[in-house]
XYZ file of C-alpha atoms in Angstrom:
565
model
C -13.923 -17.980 -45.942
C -13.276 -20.018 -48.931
C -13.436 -16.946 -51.359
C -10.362 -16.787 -52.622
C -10.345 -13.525 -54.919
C -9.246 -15.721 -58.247
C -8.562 -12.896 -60.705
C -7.350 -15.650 -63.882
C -11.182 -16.977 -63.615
C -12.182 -13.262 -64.890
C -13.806 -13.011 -68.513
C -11.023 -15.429 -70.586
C -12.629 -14.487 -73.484
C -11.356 -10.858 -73.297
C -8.815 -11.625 -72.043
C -7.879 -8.817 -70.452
C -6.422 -9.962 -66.696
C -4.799 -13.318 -67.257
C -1.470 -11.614 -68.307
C -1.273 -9.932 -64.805
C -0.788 -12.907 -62.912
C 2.517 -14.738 -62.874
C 2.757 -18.234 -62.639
C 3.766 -18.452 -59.803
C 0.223 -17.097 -58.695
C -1.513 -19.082 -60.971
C 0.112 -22.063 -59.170
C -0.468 -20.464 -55.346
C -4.347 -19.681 -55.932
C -4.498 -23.808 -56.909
C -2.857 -25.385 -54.682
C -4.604 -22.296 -51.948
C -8.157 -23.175 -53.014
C -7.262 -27.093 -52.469
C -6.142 -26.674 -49.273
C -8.965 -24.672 -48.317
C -11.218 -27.189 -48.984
C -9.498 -29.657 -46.582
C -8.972 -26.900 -43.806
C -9.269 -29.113 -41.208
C -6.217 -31.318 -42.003
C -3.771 -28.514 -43.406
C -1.005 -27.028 -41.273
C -0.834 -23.236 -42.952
C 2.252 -22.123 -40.955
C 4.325 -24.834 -42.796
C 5.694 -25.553 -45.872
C 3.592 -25.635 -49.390
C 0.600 -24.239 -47.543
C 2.624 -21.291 -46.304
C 3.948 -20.758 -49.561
C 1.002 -20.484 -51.102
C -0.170 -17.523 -48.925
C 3.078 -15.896 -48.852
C 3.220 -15.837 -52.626
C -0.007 -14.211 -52.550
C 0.962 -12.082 -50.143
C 3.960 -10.811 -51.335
C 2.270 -10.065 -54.813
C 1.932 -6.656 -56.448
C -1.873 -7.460 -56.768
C -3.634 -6.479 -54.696
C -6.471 -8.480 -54.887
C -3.798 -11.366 -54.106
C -2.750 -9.606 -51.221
C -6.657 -9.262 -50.060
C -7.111 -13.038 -50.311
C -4.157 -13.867 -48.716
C -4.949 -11.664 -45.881
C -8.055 -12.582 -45.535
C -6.862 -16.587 -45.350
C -4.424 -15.553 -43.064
C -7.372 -14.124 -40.672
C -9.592 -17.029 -40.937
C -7.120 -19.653 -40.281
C -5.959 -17.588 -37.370
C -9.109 -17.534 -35.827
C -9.261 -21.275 -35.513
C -5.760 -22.125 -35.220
C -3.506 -20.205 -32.877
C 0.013 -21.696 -32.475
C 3.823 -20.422 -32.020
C 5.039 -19.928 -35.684
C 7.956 -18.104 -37.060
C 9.363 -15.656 -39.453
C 8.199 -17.749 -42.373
C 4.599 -16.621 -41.061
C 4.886 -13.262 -39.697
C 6.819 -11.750 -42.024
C 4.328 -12.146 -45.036
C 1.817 -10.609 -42.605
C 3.667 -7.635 -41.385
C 4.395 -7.091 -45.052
C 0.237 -6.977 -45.838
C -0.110 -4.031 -43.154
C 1.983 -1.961 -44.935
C -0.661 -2.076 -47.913
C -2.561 1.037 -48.577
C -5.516 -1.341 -49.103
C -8.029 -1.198 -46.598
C -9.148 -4.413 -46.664
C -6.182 -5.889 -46.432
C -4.870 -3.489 -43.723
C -7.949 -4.500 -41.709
C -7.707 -8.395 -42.500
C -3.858 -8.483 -41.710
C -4.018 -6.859 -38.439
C -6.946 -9.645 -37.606
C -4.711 -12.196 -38.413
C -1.499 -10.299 -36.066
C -3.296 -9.587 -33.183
C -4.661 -13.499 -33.133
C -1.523 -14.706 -33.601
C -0.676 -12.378 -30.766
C -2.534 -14.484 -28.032
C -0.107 -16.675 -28.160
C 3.369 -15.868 -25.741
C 6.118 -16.696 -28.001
C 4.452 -14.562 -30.909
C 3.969 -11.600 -28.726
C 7.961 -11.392 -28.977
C 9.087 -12.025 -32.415
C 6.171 -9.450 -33.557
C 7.903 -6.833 -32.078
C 11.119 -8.420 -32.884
C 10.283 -7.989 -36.491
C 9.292 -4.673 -36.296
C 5.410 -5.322 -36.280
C 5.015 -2.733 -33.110
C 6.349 0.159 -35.660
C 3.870 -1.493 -38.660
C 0.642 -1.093 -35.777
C 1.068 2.223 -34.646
C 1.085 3.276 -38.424
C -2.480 1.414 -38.328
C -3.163 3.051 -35.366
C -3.869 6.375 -36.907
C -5.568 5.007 -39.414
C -9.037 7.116 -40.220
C -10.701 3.656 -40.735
C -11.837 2.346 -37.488
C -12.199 -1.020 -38.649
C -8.179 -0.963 -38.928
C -8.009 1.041 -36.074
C -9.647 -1.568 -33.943
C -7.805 -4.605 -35.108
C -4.572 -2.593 -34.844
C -5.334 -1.330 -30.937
C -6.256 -5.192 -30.232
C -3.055 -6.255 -31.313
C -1.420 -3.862 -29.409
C -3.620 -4.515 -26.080
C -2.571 -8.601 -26.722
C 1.107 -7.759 -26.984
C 1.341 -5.300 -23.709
C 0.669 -8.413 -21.945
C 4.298 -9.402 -22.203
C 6.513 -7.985 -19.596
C 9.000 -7.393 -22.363
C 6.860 -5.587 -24.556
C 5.839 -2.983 -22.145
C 8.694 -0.809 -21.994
C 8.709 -1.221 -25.892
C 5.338 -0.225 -26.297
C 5.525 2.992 -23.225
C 8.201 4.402 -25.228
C 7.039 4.411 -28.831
C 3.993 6.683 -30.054
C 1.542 3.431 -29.471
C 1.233 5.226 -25.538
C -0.435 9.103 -27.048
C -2.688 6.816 -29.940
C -3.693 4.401 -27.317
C -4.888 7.254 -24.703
C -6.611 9.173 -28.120
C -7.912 6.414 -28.723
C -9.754 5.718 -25.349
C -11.688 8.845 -26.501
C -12.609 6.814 -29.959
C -16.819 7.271 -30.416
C -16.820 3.874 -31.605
C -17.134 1.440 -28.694
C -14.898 -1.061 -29.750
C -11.755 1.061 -30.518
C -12.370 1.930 -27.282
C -12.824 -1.029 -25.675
C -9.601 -2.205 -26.979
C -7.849 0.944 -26.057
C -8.652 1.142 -22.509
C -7.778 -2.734 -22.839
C -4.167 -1.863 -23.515
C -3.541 0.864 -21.226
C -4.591 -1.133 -18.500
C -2.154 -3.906 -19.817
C 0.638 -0.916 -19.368
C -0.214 -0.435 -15.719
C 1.484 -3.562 -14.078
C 4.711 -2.417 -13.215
C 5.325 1.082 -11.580
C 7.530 2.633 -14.242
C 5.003 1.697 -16.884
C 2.308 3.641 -14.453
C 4.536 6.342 -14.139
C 4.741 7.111 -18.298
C 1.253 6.436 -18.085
C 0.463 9.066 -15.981
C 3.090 12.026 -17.482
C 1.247 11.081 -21.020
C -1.852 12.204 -19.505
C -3.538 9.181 -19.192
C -5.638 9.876 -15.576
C -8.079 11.883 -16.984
C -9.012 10.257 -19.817
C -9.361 7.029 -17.786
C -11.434 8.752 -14.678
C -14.085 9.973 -17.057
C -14.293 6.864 -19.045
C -15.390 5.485 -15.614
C -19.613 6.623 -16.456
C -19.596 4.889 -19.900
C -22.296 2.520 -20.890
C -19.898 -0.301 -21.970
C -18.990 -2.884 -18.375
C -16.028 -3.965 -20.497
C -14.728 0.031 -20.452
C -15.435 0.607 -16.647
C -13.533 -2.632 -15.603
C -10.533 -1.934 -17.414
C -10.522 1.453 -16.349
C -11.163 0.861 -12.723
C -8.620 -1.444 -12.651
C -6.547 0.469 -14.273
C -6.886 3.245 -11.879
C -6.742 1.129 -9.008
C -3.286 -0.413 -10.439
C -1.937 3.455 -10.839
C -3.108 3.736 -7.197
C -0.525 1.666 -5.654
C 2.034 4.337 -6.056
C 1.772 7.446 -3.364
C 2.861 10.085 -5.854
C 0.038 9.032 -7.998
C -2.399 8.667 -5.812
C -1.573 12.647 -5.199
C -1.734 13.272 -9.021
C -5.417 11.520 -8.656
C -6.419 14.004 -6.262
C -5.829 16.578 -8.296
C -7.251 15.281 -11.184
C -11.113 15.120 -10.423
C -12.228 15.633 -6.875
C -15.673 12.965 -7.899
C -13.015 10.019 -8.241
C -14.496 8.704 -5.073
C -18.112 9.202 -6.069
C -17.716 7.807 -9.317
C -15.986 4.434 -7.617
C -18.950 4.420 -4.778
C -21.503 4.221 -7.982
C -19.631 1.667 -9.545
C -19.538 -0.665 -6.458
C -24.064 -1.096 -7.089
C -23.677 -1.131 -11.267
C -24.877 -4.686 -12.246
C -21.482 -5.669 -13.163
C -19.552 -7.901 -10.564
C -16.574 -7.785 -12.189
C -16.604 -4.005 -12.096
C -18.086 -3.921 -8.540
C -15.171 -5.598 -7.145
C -12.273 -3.430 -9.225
C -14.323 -0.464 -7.732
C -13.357 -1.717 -3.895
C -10.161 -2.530 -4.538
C -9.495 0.725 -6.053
C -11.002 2.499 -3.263
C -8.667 -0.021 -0.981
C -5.794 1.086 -2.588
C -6.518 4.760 -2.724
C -7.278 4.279 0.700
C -4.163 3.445 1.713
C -3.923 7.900 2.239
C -5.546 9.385 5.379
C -7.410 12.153 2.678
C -9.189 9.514 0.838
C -9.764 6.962 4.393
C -12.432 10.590 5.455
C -13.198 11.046 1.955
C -14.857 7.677 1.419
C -16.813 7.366 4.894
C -17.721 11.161 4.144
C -18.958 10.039 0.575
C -21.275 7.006 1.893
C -18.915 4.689 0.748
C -19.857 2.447 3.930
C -23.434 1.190 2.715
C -21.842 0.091 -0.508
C -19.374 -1.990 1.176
C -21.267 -4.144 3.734
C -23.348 -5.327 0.654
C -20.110 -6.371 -0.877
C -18.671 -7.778 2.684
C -21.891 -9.842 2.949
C -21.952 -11.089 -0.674
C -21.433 -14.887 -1.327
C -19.170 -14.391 -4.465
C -15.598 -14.670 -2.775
C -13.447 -12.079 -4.955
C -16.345 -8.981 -3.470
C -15.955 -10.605 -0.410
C -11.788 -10.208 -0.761
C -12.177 -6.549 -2.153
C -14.287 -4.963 -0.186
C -12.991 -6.876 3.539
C -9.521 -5.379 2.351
C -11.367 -1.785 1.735
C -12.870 -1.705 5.143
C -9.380 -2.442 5.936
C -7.736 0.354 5.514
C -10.604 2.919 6.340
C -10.718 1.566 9.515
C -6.892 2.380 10.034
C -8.302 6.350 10.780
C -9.157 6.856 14.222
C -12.242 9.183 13.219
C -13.997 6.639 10.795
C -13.793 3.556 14.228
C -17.202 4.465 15.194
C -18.968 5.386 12.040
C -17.934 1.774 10.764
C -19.268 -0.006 13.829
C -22.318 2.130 14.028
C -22.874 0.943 10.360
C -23.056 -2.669 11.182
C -19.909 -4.429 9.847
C -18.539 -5.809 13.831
C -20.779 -8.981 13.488
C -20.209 -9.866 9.809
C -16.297 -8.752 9.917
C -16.471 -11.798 12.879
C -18.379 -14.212 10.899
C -15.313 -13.961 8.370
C -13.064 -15.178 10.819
C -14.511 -18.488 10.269
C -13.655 -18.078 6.231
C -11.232 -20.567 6.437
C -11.767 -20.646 2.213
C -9.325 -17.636 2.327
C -6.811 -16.312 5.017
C -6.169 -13.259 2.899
C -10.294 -12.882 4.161
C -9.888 -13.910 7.433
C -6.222 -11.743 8.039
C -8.512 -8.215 6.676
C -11.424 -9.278 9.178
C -9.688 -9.889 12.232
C -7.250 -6.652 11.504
C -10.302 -4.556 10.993
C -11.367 -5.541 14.089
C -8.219 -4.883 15.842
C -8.017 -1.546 14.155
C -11.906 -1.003 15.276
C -10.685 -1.256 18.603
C -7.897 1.147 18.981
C -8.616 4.111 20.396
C -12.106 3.915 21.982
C -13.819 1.657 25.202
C -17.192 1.558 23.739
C -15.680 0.303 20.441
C -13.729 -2.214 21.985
C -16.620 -3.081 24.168
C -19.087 -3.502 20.963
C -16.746 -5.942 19.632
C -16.425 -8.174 22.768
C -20.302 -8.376 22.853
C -20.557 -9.027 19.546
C -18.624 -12.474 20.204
C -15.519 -11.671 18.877
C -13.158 -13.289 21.956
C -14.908 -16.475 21.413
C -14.822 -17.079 17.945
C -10.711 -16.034 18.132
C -10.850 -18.607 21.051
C -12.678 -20.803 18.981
C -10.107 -20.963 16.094
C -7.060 -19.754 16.329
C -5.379 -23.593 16.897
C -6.719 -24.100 13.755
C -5.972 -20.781 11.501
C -2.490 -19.864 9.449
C -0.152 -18.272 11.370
C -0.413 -14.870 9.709
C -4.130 -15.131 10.791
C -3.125 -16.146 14.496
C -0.636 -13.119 14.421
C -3.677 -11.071 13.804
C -5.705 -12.394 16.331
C -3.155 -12.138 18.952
C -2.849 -8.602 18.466
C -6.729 -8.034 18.327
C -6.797 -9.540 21.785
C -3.493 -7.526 22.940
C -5.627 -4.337 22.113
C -8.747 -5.461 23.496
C -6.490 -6.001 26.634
C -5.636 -2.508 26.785
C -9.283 -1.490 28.444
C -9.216 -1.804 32.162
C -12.780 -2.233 31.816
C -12.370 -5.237 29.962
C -9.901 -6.982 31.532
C -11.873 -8.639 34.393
C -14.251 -9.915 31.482
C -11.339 -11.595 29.259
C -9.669 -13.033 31.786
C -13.021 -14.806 32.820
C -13.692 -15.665 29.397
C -10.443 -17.883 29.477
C -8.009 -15.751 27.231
C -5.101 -16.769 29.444
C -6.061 -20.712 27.781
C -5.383 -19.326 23.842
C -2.643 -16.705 25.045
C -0.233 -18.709 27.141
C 0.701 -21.876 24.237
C 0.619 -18.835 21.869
C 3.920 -17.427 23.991
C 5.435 -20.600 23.076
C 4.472 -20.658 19.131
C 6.888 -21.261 16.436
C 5.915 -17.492 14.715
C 8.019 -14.253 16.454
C 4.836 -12.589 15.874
C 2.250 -14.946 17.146
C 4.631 -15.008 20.177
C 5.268 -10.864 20.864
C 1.740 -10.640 20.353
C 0.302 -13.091 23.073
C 3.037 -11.735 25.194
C 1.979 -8.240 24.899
C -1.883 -9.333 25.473
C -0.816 -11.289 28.828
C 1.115 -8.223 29.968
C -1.899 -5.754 28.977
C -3.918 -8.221 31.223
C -1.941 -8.150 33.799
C -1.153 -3.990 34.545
C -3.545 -2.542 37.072
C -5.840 -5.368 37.906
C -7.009 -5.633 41.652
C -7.741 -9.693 40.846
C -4.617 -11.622 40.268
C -6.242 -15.063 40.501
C -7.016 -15.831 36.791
C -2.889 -15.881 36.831
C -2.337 -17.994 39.801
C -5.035 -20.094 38.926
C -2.791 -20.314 35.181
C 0.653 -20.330 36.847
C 1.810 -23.769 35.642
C -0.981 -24.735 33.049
C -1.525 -25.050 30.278
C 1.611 -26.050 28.487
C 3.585 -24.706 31.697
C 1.547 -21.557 32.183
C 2.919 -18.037 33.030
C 5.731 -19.130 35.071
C 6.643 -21.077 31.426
C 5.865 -17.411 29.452
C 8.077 -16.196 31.713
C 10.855 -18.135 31.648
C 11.243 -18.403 28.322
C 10.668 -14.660 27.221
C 13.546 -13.215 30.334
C 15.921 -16.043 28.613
C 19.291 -14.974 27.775
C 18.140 -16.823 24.804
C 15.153 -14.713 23.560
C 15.399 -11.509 21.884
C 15.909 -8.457 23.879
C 12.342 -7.262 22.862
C 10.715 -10.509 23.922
C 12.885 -10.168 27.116
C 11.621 -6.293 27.880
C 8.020 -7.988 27.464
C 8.938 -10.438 30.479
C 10.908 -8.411 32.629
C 7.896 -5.555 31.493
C 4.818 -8.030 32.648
C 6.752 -9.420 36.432
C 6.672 -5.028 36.710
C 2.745 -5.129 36.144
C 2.005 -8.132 38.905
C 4.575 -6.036 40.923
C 1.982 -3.016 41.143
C -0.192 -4.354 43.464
C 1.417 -7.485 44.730
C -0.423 -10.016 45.946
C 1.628 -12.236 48.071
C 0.803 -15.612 46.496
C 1.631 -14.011 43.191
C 4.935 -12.532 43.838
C 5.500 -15.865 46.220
C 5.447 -17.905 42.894
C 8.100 -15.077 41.421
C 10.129 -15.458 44.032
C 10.599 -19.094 44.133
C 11.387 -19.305 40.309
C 15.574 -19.478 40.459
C 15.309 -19.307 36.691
C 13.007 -16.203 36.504
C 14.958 -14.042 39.522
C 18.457 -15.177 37.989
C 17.266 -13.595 34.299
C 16.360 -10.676 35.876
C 19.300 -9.869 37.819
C 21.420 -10.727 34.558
C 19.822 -8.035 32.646
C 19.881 -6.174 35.668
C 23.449 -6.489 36.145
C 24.087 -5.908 32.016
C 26.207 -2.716 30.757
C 24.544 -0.286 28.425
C 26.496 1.552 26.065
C 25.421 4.345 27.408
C 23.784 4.975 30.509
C 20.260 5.631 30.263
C 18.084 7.566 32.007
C 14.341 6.033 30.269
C 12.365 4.620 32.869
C 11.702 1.936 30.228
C 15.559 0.854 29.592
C 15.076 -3.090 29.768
C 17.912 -2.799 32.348
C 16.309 0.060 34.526
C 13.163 -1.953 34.626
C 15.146 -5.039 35.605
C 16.411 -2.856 38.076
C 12.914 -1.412 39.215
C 11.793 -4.826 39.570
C 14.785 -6.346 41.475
C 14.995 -3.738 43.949
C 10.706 -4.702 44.578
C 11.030 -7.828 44.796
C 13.717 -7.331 47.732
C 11.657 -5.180 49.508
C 8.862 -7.657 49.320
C 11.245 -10.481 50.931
C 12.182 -7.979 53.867
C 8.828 -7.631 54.171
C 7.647 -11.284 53.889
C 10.359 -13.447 55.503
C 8.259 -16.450 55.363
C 7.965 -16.720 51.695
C 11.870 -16.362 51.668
C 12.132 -19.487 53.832
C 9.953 -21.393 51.364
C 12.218 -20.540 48.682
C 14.781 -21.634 50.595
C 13.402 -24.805 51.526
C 12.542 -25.342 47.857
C 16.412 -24.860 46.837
C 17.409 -27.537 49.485
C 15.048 -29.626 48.005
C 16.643 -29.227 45.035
């Protein structure tokens, strides 16, 4: 930009303009056009450099104030860097010209100086935020622009925020968003999605009207204007009482977020998912997005190669799947085999924890569901790595199989597929979860089976096998849940003893001493639940006497063993 608008140069035969410059001026444009010419090695936020502008800046010519402004926008294209007072202030001064140009060149220069974190600050220290919205309304959009970009650069300061959410920026920035001129718009939509990232900013967002205006921005031309709108939308989401006010705004929301999930954008594809994840997290829009075809759209994303579609839609899928009515309709659409292939995503365990939970959610409340997921291979790729997933992800898997456990169909097939080998050292992992979970899978396995011999053949191995599980979890030691699991599972092999079973039971001091201590244990209050922890120790205590009457022989054996002892 070397143009330095140098008024003295102007006809001095007439004349005419030399007396309207001071000397000071005289002396700035100099020294101004010298450094200029050696751009490259001159600091301009410092010392005689600075000076320069700020004279020019601060003169009552305005054709000084246009070249300093538009020196100040140059150089702050090509050199951003904290500065101070010293730098701002002959800036903030500029934008309150009535000069266009300068307006326009001095709000370039703020909002570049703006990247930068310490600047975002001391602008609004200084009062530029007040100076901007004034630009703001400008009727030139060239100001207009610059002015909104500022404003979109400083809202990405936590500090700012609330500063900016309760001034007048918030009712020009969502007027704005309307602007015919693509790039007002651009940087409008730019800012109010800046404002979304904390929920009281979401909530002024919202009572300033700011839903509609983003929902129908969602079919413009301009990728830029869909992404920050969809992920705006998908930020204001997150909050229940929003996602009500969404409703209520335009029933096409969903439709217009399906769309968006084939435009050619893959930015905006994957903002599309995740606001459909998070509006999703309601039962009316879980039906509402199955009802709307919403399924097609995500298996392309699920079975993309670009990780953050994989991520968005996997953690859609998610929470559709948590509605009993949409288990089939998700299976029937394909998604069981590559939901399992993501198991092996060991890139991301945010991936793999959405995967194996959709599965487990797949599962819940219907035998040929939980049968299409067994065939598919799902048992044997959890068998195949959860030693080597993050303990969230083996939390996850646990519970799938705990589930899957739950059909009496299926139980014959898991146990001879070896579950008992990944379940039993899970009852003895570090993670509460991992641990409840395996627990509850061994006891689903184990209530009205016929064939107890997957658990005999397991009593002792691996890693001291159920009699170890058992043990541990009717310890005085373990939590009272994980001690209800134990005392819950010796009930299940009591159904339908068989006699080597209950043998091994009864010969375990440590297991028949646990359960007469909880047994023996004072409630607050007596209860009459069937389910009471001490009622069930009870139950079981009073069977496993009978079965002694009844089998006198075992008792000896157990009493041998003790002498032994």
């Amino acid at each position: 930009m070397g143009n330095i608008c140098c008024c003295s140069k102007n006809d001095n035969k007439t004349g005419l303009y030399e007396p309207l410059l001071q000397e000071n001026e005289r002396e700035a444009i100099t020294e101004l056009l010298q450094y200029l010419e050696n751009r490259n090695h001159t600091n301009f936020f410092d010392g005689q450099p600075l000076r320069a502008l700020a004279t020019l800046a601060f003169s009552d010519n305005v054709d000084l104030q246009r070249s300093a402004a538009l020196a100040f926008a140059e150089i702050t294209e090509k050199d951003v860097r904290q500065v101070g007072p010293d730098t701002l202030n002959p800036i903030l001064f500029l934008l309150q010209s009535h000069d266009i140009e300068v307006q326009r060149a001095s709000s370039a220069a703020l909002g570049n100086l703006a990247v930068n974190t310490e600047n975002k600050l001391l602008i609004v220290q200084l009062g530029g935020l007040d100076q901007l919205i004034r630009q703001m309304a400008s009727p030139n959009v060239e100001v207009q622009c610059n002015a909104v970009g500022c404003i979109t650069n400083l809202a990405t300061h936590d500090e700012n925020k609330s500063r900016i959410a309760n001034s007048d920026a918030l009712r020009l920035l969502i007027d704005l968003a309307k602007s015919r001129d693509q790039r007002v718009q651009r940087n409008a939509t730019g800012a109010l999605l800046n404002m979304t990232h904390t929920q009281e900013n979401r909530q002024q967002l919202v009572n300033a009207g700011a839903i509609p205006i983003l929902i129908s921005l969602l079919s413009s031309h301009d990728a830029d204007v869909q992404y920050y709108c969809t992920t705006a939308l998908s930020n204001i989401a997150v909050d229940a009482g929003n996602r009500r006010k969404l409703a209520q705004s335009d029933t096409r929301l969903v439709q217009y977020l399906i769309q968006l999930m084939d435009t050619k954008s893959l930015k905006v594809q994957c903002q599309a998912a995740l606001a459909l994840r998070n509006l999703a997290s309601d039962e009316k829009y879980q039906l509402e997005i199955v009802q709307s075809k919403g399924l097609g759209p995500l298996l392309r994303l699920l079975k993309s190669s670009f990780l953050p579609l994989i991520l968005s839609s996997v953690a859609c899928i998610r929470n559709i799947s948590i509605h009993p009515a949409n288990e089939s309709p998700i299976i029937d659409q394909g998604f069981v085999n590559p939901l399992i292939e993501l198991l092996s995503y060991d890139d991301n365990e945010e991936i793999q924890c959405h995967a194996i939970s959709t599965l487990r959610n797949l599962a819940a409340s219907s035998e040929r569901n939980k049968r299409a997921i067994v065939e598919a291979g799902a048992v044997e790729r959890i068998k195949h790595l959860i030693h080597q997933v993050p303990a969230s992800v083996k939390t996850e898997m646990t519970a799938a199989i705990a589930v899957l456990a739950l059909s009496d169909d299926l139980k014959p097939r898991l146990l001879s597929m070896g579950v008992l080998d990944l379940l039993i050292p899970m009852t003895l992992n570090s993670n509460p979860e991992v641990q409840g979970n395996a627990a509850a899978a061994i006891g689903n396995l184990s209530s009205k089976i016929k064939d107890y011999t997957c658990f005999i053949k397991y009593w002792s191995q691996p890693e001291g096998g159920i009699l170890k599980f058992l043990t541990t979890f009717t310890s005085e030691k373990s939590d009272v849940a994980f001690q209800h699991i134990g005392v819950w599972t010796i009930e299940q092999f009591l159904e339908e003893p068989n006699v080597e079973l209950v043998t091994k039971i009864i010969q375990s001091n440590e297991i028949l001493d646990s359960i007469t201590r909880i047994a023996s244990e004072k409630t607050e209050t007596d209860s009459n639940d069937t389910n009471d922890i001490h009622v069930l120790a009870k139950r079981v205590l009073r069977i496993l006497e009978e079965f002694k009457r009844s089998n006198p022989v075992e008792e000896n054996k157990r009493t041998a063993g003790q002498k032994q002892r």
